[in-house]
Amino acid sequence: MRARIRRAAAMLGAVCTAAVTMFVFAVGIGPVPALGTALMPGGGVWPSAEDARLPTDEQIRIPGLDRPVDVSFTADGVASVRASSDEDLFTAQGYLAARFRLVQMDVQRRLGKGRLAELNGPSGIDSDIFELTLGIHRTAKATWAATPRDGRAAKALTAYAAGVNARLAELEKNGQWPTVYGLTGVRPERWTPVDSLVVQGVLTQTLSFDTRPLTYALLSTSLGAKQASEWFPVLPANKQHPYDPGPYKDLGLAPLHSPNANAAVVADRPGVAGNGTSASAADAPRSASTPGPAATATPASARPDSADPATTSEATAEAATAVLRDMAKLPETTRHLYPNSNAWVANGPAAGGGALLAGDPHLKLALPSYWYQISLKSPGYDVTGSSLPGMPAVLIGRNADISWSITAVQNQSTFFYREKTDPRRPDSYFWKGAWRPVEKVKYTIPVRGGASVPIEVGLTVHGPLLTSKGETTSVEWMGNRPSQNLAALLDLNAATDWDSFRDALRSWQAPAQNFAYADKKGNIGVIAPGSYPQIASGDARGPLPGTGDSDVVGAIPFEAVPQVYNPPSGFVVTANQRPVGPDYPYYIGPAANFDAGYRTNRILAELSRPGRQHTADGFAALQNDVTDELAQRMVPKLLQALEGVKLTKQQKAARELLAGWNASMDVDSPAATIWFAFYGGYVEEVFRPWWDAAKVPVDIDPAGLDLLRTPVALMQALEKWTFTSPKDPAFTAPGKTRRTAPDAMRAAFTEAVAYLDGRLGGKPAEWKWGRIHERVVPSLTGAPSLGEGPYPAGGSPWTVNVAENGLRSDYGPSLRMVVGWNSAGKADARAIYPGGQSDNPASPWYKNLAPDWWEGSLRPLRTADEQGEGDIRWTLRSEG
């Protein structure tokens, strides 16, 4: 019944969304401005609604094509492209992206270039300031400058931009601009290769820029350095299951893959050269320093003395507070907050005798989706899967020989530096025994409906300055180093076996990703290419001294990064757990960076279940699994703690529900609700007294400090203490009577039942999980009417089918894909994502795929030849 309702809602939405869109833009909802006066025939909504009709067979003129390109669509909007040259292929891909995802692409470009306010008005200023400071656009320009013009990547980027610009030229000619441009009067600029690299940088930021070292600084100041270090260690407190168990070799350090495009240039540490200048956000070049004091050596006797440790801690916390308060004003996707994704592969015992792969990358959900499904065929490529609108090629998918998916490694790629400054030397910092000038880059942010905003960005040898409050703090982030990821991706798209797949990934740098692999010959593996920075000394869990002793000095060599191929077990799982064991000879990040391990444990348990035969259907079912592995192990401990305890009738009913529960977070399960309330209460019961006594500043960084979000390191510690050290001192609140894990569990259970009684009524059997837990897929505009849901939903932050970010979850599987290879080398490939192929809310292809995603169903993922002629056909021809 629930599935039929969702499908009916989707069909109704396709009919009436144009009217909803008009209403939204007329009155203004959330971040969408009220622009009712712009709703006029010939502009605004009307052309957008006209363009939203289902496409029909067309002949389309595209400048610069060498030969005609065939494009076909399924009834659901999935496109297949056949071209006679690789350049024509990517021109067509760029045209299709702009035809169906122009607004999304332009918003992502504006986000990375610091130009949201030009479209959104004053509400975009904070984001623009931060992005111009961080420097994605500067990095994209440096990447393009370092890209060989005769290589695959440059040709693909140039051709893709030509396709996007062909669509822009059409819109300029016919006036059928998407709604937002008709209403604001703002028009997207011509697309360039740099713009595609900016879009790449935005996703890199979402997957790898994090502020955990600043959070750790606040914890060290409030809890004390010793307790913060013990509770937030480098190595996880609980048992982990790395996919690369070793043995390992220490191969020394490799040089970093490229200079930091957002760091000051000094003779001791070459960076990216440039010229000092002022610029608008529309075209801000990379600059060297403005005139300032020359670097001067300082005799040892005159160098700044080490600050008092207490003073340093307070100043560090003040700086961390300033940066985190600024970050709180920005979209959640500005930094990496949650562990991302599941992927696993198996080659025995597999039905059909081949290898299988499952992948579901977890991101903040949105309409339109992050992904645009497409099949591409040319002399150099025959690939299908999910592309990133704004970028050529396929990021996750398969070709005729191999299949792959990705998960985030979660390694530390963001380092904060406490720069040594002196008020007597303004615009200078002390590094490597000398005072250095802070480089300056100036921008002007255009603001729709308001005055332009001038800003100035300071750069040190480590990277951009984020604050001067407390301590002058800079950030070094691996995403600010030019990376030839597209060259790697193009080679990967054309790879035919493990060796060519692995070789393709040698040039992949940021963000570090686990690439899961399965091929038609039955081989499986995982490799995690990327930049793994290594510092000379210091504790990278917190901000580091910026005087030179704790600088990044190299990276893990490619041959030593986590990797495994055809393991004896016959399967590999990567679900954001720490990928290597405790004896790995390199630093990859603290325990807080990685997943607690419960998704990994559940997937491993299923794959290793006696008598299990791996099938594509079984993999798809496991992607939708909502069994809570931690609950499987901890609920018996809770029941044991409750033995012999006098309980109320209501408490007994709750206990009995838990006793008969299978640990599945099903939407209709009351036991799931009781467990979730209990576990959250257990975390609070143990740690809240310590938080309160130490005055941990939760309001400054709720994402990292709020116990309701259950910080990973605390989950791991609590798991360990519960099972192996129930008398740990942590269970005894400061200044209170000594108690144990069972004592805390009983108190948490009592509080959970009382809470649920107040919220859901007095009958535990009616406390269904779906009454308090929902999923929602928000609209890019933020307008609720243009999103999907919320609907009652199963799952939790710790289930394979993850539902993260609160009881109204908007974070989870952005895509699900399963590929099964049989012994004859044929692929049974399927995929789904929660949206549709168009970003136009009035289009029937806006969210037509969402019902299948909600139900856990997959649709065929075919190559261009497998797809056939399709239901709709276009021919793209040159104007010449």
GROMACS .gro file of C-alpha atoms in nm, residues 216 219 223 225-235 237 541 591-592 686-691 696 711-717 721 728-732 734:
model
   39
  216TYR     CA    1   3.959   1.832   1.915
  219LEU     CA    2   3.777   1.906   2.367
  223LEU     CA    3   3.803   1.799   2.905
  225ALA     CA    4   4.445   1.712   2.709
  226LYS     CA    5   4.482   1.373   2.880
  227GLN     CA    6   4.116   1.278   2.880
  228ALA     CA    7   4.058   1.414   2.529
  229SER     CA    8   4.347   1.203   2.402
  230GLU     CA    9   4.218   0.890   2.576
  231TRP     CA   10   3.859   0.927   2.460
  232PHE     CA   11   3.947   1.045   2.109
  233PRO     CA   12   4.249   0.826   2.024
  234VAL     CA   13   4.435   0.769   1.700
  235LEU     CA   14   4.353   0.399   1.688
  237ALA     CA   15   3.901   0.151   2.077
  541ARG     CA   16   4.439   1.547   1.584
  591ALA     CA   17   3.969   0.708   1.508
  592ALA     CA   18   3.713   0.990   1.492
  686VAL     CA   19   2.768   0.801   3.059
  687PHE     CA   20   2.913   1.112   2.899
  688ARG     CA   21   2.673   1.398   2.979
  689PRO     CA   22   2.802   1.442   3.338
  690TRP     CA   23   3.156   1.472   3.203
  691TRP     CA   24   3.041   1.714   2.932
  696VAL     CA   25   3.215   2.128   2.664
  711PRO     CA   26   3.056   1.094   1.818
  712VAL     CA   27   3.224   0.789   1.664
  713ALA     CA   28   3.516   0.772   1.908
  714LEU     CA   29   3.277   0.772   2.205
  715MET     CA   30   3.067   0.496   2.048
  716GLN     CA   31   3.377   0.283   2.007
  717ALA     CA   32   3.493   0.351   2.362
  721TRP     CA   33   3.391  -0.065   2.807
  728ASP     CA   34   3.570   0.168   3.378
  729PRO     CA   35   3.593   0.501   3.567
  730ALA     CA   36   3.402   0.671   3.284
  731PHE     CA   37   3.078   0.517   3.414
  732THR     CA   38   3.114   0.709   3.740
  734PRO     CA   39   3.252   1.333   3.838
   0.00000   0.00000   0.00000
